[in-house]
mmCIF file of C-alpha atoms in Angstrom:
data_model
loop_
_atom_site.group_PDB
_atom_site.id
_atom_site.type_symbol
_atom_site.label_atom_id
_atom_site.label_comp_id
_atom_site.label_asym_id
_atom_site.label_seq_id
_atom_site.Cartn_x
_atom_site.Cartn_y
_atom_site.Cartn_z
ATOM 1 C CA UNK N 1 97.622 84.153 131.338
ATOM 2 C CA UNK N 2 98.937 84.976 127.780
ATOM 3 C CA UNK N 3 101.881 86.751 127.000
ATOM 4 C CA UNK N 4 100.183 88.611 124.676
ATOM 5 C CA UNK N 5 96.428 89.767 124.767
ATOM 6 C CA UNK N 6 94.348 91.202 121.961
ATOM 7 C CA UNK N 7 90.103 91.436 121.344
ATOM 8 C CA UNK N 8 89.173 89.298 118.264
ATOM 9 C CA UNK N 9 86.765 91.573 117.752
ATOM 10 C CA UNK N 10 84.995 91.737 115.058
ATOM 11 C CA UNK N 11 85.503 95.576 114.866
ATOM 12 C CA UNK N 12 83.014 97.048 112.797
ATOM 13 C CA UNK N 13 83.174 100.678 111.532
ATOM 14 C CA UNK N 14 81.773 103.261 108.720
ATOM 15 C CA UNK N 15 84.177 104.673 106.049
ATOM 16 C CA UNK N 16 86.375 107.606 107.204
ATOM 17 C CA UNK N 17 86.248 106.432 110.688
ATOM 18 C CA UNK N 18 89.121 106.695 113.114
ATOM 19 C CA UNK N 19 89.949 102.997 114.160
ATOM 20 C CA UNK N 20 92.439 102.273 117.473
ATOM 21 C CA UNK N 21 93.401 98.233 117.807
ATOM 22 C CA UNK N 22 95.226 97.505 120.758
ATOM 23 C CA UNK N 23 97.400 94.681 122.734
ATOM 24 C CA UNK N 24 98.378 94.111 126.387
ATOM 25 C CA UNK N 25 101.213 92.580 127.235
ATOM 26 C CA UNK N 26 102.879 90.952 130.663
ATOM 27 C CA UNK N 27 106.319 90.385 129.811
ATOM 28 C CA UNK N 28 108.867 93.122 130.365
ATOM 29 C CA UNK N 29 111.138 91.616 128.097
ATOM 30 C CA UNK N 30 109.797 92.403 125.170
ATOM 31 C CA UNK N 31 111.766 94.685 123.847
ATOM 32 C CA UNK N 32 110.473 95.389 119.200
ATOM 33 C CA UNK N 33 106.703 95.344 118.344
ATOM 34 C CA UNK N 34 105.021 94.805 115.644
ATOM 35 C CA UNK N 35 101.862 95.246 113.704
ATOM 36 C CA UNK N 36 100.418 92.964 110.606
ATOM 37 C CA UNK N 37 97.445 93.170 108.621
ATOM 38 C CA UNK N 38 96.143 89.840 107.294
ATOM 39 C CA UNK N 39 94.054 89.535 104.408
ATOM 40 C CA UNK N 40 91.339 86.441 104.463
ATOM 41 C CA UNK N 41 93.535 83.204 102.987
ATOM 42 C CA UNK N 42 97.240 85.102 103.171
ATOM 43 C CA UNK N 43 100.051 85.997 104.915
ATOM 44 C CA UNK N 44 100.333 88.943 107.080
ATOM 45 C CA UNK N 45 102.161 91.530 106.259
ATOM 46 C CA UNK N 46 104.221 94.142 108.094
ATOM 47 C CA UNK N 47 102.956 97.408 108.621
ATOM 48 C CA UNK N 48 104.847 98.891 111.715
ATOM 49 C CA UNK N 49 107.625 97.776 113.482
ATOM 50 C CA UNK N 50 108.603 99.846 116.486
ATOM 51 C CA UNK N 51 111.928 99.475 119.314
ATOM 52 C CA UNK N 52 111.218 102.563 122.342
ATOM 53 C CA UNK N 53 107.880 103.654 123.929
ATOM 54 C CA UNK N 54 106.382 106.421 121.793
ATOM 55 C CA UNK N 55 104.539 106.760 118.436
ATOM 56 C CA UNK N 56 105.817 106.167 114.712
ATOM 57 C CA UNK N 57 103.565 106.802 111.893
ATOM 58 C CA UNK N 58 103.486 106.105 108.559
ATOM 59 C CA UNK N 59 100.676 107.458 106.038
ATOM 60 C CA UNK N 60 97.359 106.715 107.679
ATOM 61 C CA UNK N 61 98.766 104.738 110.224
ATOM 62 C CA UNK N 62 100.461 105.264 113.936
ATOM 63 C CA UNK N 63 102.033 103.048 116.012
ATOM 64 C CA UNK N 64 101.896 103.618 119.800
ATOM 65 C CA UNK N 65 104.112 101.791 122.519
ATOM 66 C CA UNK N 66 103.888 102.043 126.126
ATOM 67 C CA UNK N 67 105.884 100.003 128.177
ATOM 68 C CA UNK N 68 105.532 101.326 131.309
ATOM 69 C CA UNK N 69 101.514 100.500 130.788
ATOM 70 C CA UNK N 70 102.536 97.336 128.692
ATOM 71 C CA UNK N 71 100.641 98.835 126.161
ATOM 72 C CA UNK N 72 100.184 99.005 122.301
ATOM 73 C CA UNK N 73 98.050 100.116 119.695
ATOM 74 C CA UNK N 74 97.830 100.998 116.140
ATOM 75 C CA UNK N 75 95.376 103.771 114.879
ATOM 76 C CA UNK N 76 93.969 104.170 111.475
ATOM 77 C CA UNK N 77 92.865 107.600 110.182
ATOM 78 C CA UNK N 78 90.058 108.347 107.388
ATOM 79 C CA UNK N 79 89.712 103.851 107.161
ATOM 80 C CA UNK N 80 88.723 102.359 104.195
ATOM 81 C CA UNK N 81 87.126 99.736 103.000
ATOM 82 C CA UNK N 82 90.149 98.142 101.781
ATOM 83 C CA UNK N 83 91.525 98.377 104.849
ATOM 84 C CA UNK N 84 89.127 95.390 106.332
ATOM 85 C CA UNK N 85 91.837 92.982 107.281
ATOM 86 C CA UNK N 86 92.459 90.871 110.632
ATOM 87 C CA UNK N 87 95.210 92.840 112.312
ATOM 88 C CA UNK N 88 97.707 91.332 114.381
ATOM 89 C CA UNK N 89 100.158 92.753 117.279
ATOM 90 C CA UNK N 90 103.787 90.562 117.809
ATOM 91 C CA UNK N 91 106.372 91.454 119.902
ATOM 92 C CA UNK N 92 109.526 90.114 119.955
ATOM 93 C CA UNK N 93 112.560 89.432 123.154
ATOM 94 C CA UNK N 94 116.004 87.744 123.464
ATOM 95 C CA UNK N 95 115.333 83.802 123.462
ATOM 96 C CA UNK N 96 115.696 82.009 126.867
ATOM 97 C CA UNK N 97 118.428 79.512 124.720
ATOM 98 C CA UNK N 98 119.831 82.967 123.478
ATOM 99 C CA UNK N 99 121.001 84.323 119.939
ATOM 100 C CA UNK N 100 117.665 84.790 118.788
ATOM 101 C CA UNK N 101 114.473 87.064 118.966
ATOM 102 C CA UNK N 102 111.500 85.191 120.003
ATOM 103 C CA UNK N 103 107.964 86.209 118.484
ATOM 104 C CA UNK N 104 104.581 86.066 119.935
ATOM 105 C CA UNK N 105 101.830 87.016 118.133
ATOM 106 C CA UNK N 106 98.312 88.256 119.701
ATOM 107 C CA UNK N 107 95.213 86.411 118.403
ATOM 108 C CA UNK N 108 94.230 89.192 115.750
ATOM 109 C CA UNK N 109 91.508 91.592 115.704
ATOM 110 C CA UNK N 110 89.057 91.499 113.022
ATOM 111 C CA UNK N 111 88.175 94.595 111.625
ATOM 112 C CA UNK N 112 85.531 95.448 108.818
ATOM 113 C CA UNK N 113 85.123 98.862 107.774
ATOM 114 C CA UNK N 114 81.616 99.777 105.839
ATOM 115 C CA UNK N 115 81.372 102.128 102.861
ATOM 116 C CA UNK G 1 110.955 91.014 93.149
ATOM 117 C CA UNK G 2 112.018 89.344 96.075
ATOM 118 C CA UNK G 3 110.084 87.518 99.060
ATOM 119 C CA UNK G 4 109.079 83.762 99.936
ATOM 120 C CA UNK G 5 106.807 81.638 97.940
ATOM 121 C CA UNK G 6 105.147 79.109 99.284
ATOM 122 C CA UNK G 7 103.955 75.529 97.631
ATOM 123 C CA UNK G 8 101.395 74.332 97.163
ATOM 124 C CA UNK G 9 98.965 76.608 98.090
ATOM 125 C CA UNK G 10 96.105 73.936 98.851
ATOM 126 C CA UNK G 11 96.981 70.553 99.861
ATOM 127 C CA UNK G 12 94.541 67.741 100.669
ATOM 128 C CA UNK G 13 96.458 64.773 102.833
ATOM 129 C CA UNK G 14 94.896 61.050 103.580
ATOM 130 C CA UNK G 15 95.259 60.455 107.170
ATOM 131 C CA UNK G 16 98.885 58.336 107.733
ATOM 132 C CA UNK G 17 99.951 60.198 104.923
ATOM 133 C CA UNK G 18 103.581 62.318 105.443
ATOM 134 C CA UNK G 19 103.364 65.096 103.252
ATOM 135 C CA UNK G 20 106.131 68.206 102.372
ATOM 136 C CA UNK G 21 104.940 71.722 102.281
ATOM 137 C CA UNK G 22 107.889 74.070 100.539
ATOM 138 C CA UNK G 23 108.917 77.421 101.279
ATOM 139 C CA UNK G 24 111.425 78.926 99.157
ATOM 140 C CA UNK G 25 113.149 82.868 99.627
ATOM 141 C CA UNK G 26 115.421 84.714 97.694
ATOM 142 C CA UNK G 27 115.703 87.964 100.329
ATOM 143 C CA UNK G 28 119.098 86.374 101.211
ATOM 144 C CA UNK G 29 117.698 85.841 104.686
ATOM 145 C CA UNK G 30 119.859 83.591 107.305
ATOM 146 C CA UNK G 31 116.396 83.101 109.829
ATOM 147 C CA UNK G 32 113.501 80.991 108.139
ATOM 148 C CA UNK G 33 110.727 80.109 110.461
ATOM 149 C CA UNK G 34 107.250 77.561 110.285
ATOM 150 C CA UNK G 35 104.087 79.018 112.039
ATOM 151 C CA UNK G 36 100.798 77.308 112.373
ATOM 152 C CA UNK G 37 97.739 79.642 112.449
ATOM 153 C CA UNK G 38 94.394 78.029 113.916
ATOM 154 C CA UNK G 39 91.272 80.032 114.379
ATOM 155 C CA UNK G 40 91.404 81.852 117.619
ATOM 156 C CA UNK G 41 94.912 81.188 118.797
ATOM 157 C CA UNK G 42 97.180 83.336 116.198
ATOM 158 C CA UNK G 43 100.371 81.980 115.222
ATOM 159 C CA UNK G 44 102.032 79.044 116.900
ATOM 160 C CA UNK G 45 105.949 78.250 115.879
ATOM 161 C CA UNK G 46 107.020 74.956 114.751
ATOM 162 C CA UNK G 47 110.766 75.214 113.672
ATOM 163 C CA UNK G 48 113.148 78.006 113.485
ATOM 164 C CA UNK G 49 116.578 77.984 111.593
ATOM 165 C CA UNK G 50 119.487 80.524 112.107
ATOM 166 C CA UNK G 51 121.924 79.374 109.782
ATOM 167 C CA UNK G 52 122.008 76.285 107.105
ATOM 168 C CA UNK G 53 122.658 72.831 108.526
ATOM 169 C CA UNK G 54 121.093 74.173 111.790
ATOM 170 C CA UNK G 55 117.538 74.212 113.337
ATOM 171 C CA UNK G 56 115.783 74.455 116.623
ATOM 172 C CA UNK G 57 112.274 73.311 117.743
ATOM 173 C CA UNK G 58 109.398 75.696 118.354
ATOM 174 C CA UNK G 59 106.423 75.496 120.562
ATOM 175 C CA UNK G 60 104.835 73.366 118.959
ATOM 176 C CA UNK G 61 107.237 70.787 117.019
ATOM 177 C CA UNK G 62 105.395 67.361 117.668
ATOM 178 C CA UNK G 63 104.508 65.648 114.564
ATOM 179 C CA UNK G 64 106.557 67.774 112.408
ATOM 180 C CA UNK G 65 110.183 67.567 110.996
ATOM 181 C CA UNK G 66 112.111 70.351 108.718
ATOM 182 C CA UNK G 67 115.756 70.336 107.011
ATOM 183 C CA UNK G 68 117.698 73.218 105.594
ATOM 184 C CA UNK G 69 120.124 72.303 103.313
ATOM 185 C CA UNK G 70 120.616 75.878 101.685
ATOM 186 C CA UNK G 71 119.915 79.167 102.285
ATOM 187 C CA UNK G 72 117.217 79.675 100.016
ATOM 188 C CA UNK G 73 115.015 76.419 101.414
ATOM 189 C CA UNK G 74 113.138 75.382 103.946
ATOM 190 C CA UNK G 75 110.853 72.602 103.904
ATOM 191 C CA UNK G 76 108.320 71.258 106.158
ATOM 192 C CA UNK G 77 107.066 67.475 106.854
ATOM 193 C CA UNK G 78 103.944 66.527 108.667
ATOM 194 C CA UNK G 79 104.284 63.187 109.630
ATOM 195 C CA UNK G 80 101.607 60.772 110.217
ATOM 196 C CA UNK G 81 102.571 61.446 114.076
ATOM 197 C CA UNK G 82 100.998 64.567 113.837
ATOM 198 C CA UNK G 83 97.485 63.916 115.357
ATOM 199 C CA UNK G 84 95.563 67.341 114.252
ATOM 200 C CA UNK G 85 97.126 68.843 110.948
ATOM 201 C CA UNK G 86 94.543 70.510 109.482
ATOM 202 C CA UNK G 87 95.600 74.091 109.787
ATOM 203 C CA UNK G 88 97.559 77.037 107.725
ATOM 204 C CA UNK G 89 100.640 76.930 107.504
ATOM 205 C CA UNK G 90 102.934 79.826 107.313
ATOM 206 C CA UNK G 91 106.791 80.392 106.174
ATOM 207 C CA UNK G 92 108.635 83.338 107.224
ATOM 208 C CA UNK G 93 112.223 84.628 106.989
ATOM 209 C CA UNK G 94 114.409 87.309 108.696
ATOM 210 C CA UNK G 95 117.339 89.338 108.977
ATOM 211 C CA UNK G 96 117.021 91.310 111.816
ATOM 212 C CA UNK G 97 113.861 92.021 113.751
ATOM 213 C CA UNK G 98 110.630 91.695 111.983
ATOM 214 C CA UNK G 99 109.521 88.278 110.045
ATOM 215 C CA UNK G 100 108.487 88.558 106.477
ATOM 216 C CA UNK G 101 105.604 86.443 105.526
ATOM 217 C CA UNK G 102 104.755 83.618 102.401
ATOM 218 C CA UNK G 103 101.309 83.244 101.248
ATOM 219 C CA UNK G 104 100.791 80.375 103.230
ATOM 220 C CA UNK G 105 99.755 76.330 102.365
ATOM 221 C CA UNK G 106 96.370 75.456 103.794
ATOM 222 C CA UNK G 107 96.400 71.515 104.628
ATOM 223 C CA UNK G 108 93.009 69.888 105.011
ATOM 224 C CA UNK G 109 93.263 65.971 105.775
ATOM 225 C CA UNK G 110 90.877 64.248 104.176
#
């Protein structure tokens, strides 16, 4: 089983839509997670980065953790087409060697959203 | 501005062939990391480095080797040991927490 679990998708939805991406997790260590939105042939980049259970948002976008459910998703209010991207979930925990925070990424979820 | 550029962007390698990808930051970041990102298994980490003079090996390390001589720089060698290289490649850096990303080098051998 993976530490990390997310649908590749692809998500397809109209313009305006509400989208919800979401990861499971087994590991109870993790303890900061992350979401990143990947444009075809670049680098992700961050878009939330959450410690507790709970929501954050920022513009458009929320964040939701639930560790007791080992939980997370990100939700995307009034999408855009610009916002068609491959989004990915990391979380991060204390290194078995120690003194660093080890990532793991989920697979990425595909998402196209149609003007 | 700052963040991490990454060189060359395409690279074309002759099987037996080492070749260097760099990665370069100026966000005065201590961590610098190498990922590998295949289609349908997300990011996979190669090397990791802490502090200058001082790495560790990732997941996936086989057929790769790094240095990091200054802060600033961190390159990565595929060796000819490295049975599957085709792939993109992916530089990061942090401070604390979250890992900001380069544009990545996409290596095709040929």
């Amino acid at each position: 089983q993976k530490e990390v679990e997310q649908d590749p998708g692809p998500l397809s939805v109209p313009e305006g839509a509400i989208v919800s991406l979401n990861c499971t997790y087994s590991n109870s260590a993790f303890q900061y997670f992350m979401w990143y939105r990947q444009y075809s042939r670049k680098g992700p980049e961050l878009l939330m980065y959450t410690y507790s259970s709970g929501n954050k948002e920022d513009g458009r976008f929320t964040a939701q953790v639930d560790k007791s459910s080992k939980y997370i998703s990100l939700f995307i209010r009034d999408s855009q087409p610009s916002d068609s991207a491959t989004y990915l979930c990391a979380m991060s925990r204390p290194s078995n060697s120690g003194g660093y925070q080890k990532v793991t990424f989920g697979t990425g979820t595909k998402l196209q959203v149609i003007p | 501005d700052g963040g991490i550029t990454q060189s060359p962007k395409y690279l074309f390698r002759k099987e037996g062939q080492n070749v260097t990808l760099s990665c370069e930051q100026n966000l005065n970041h201590d961590a610098m990391y190498w990922y590998r990102q295949d289609p349908g298994q997300g990011l996979r980490l190669i090397y990791y480095s802490q502090i200058v003079n001082d790495f560790q090996k990732g997941d996936i390390a086989e057929g790769y080797s790094v240095s990091r001589e200054k802060k600033e720089s961190f390159p990565l060698t595929v060796t000819s040991a490295q049975k599957n290289p085709t792939a993109f490649y992916l530089c990061a850096s942090s401070k604390q927490g979250a890992n900001t990303f380069g544009s990545g080098t996409r290596l095709t051998v040929v």
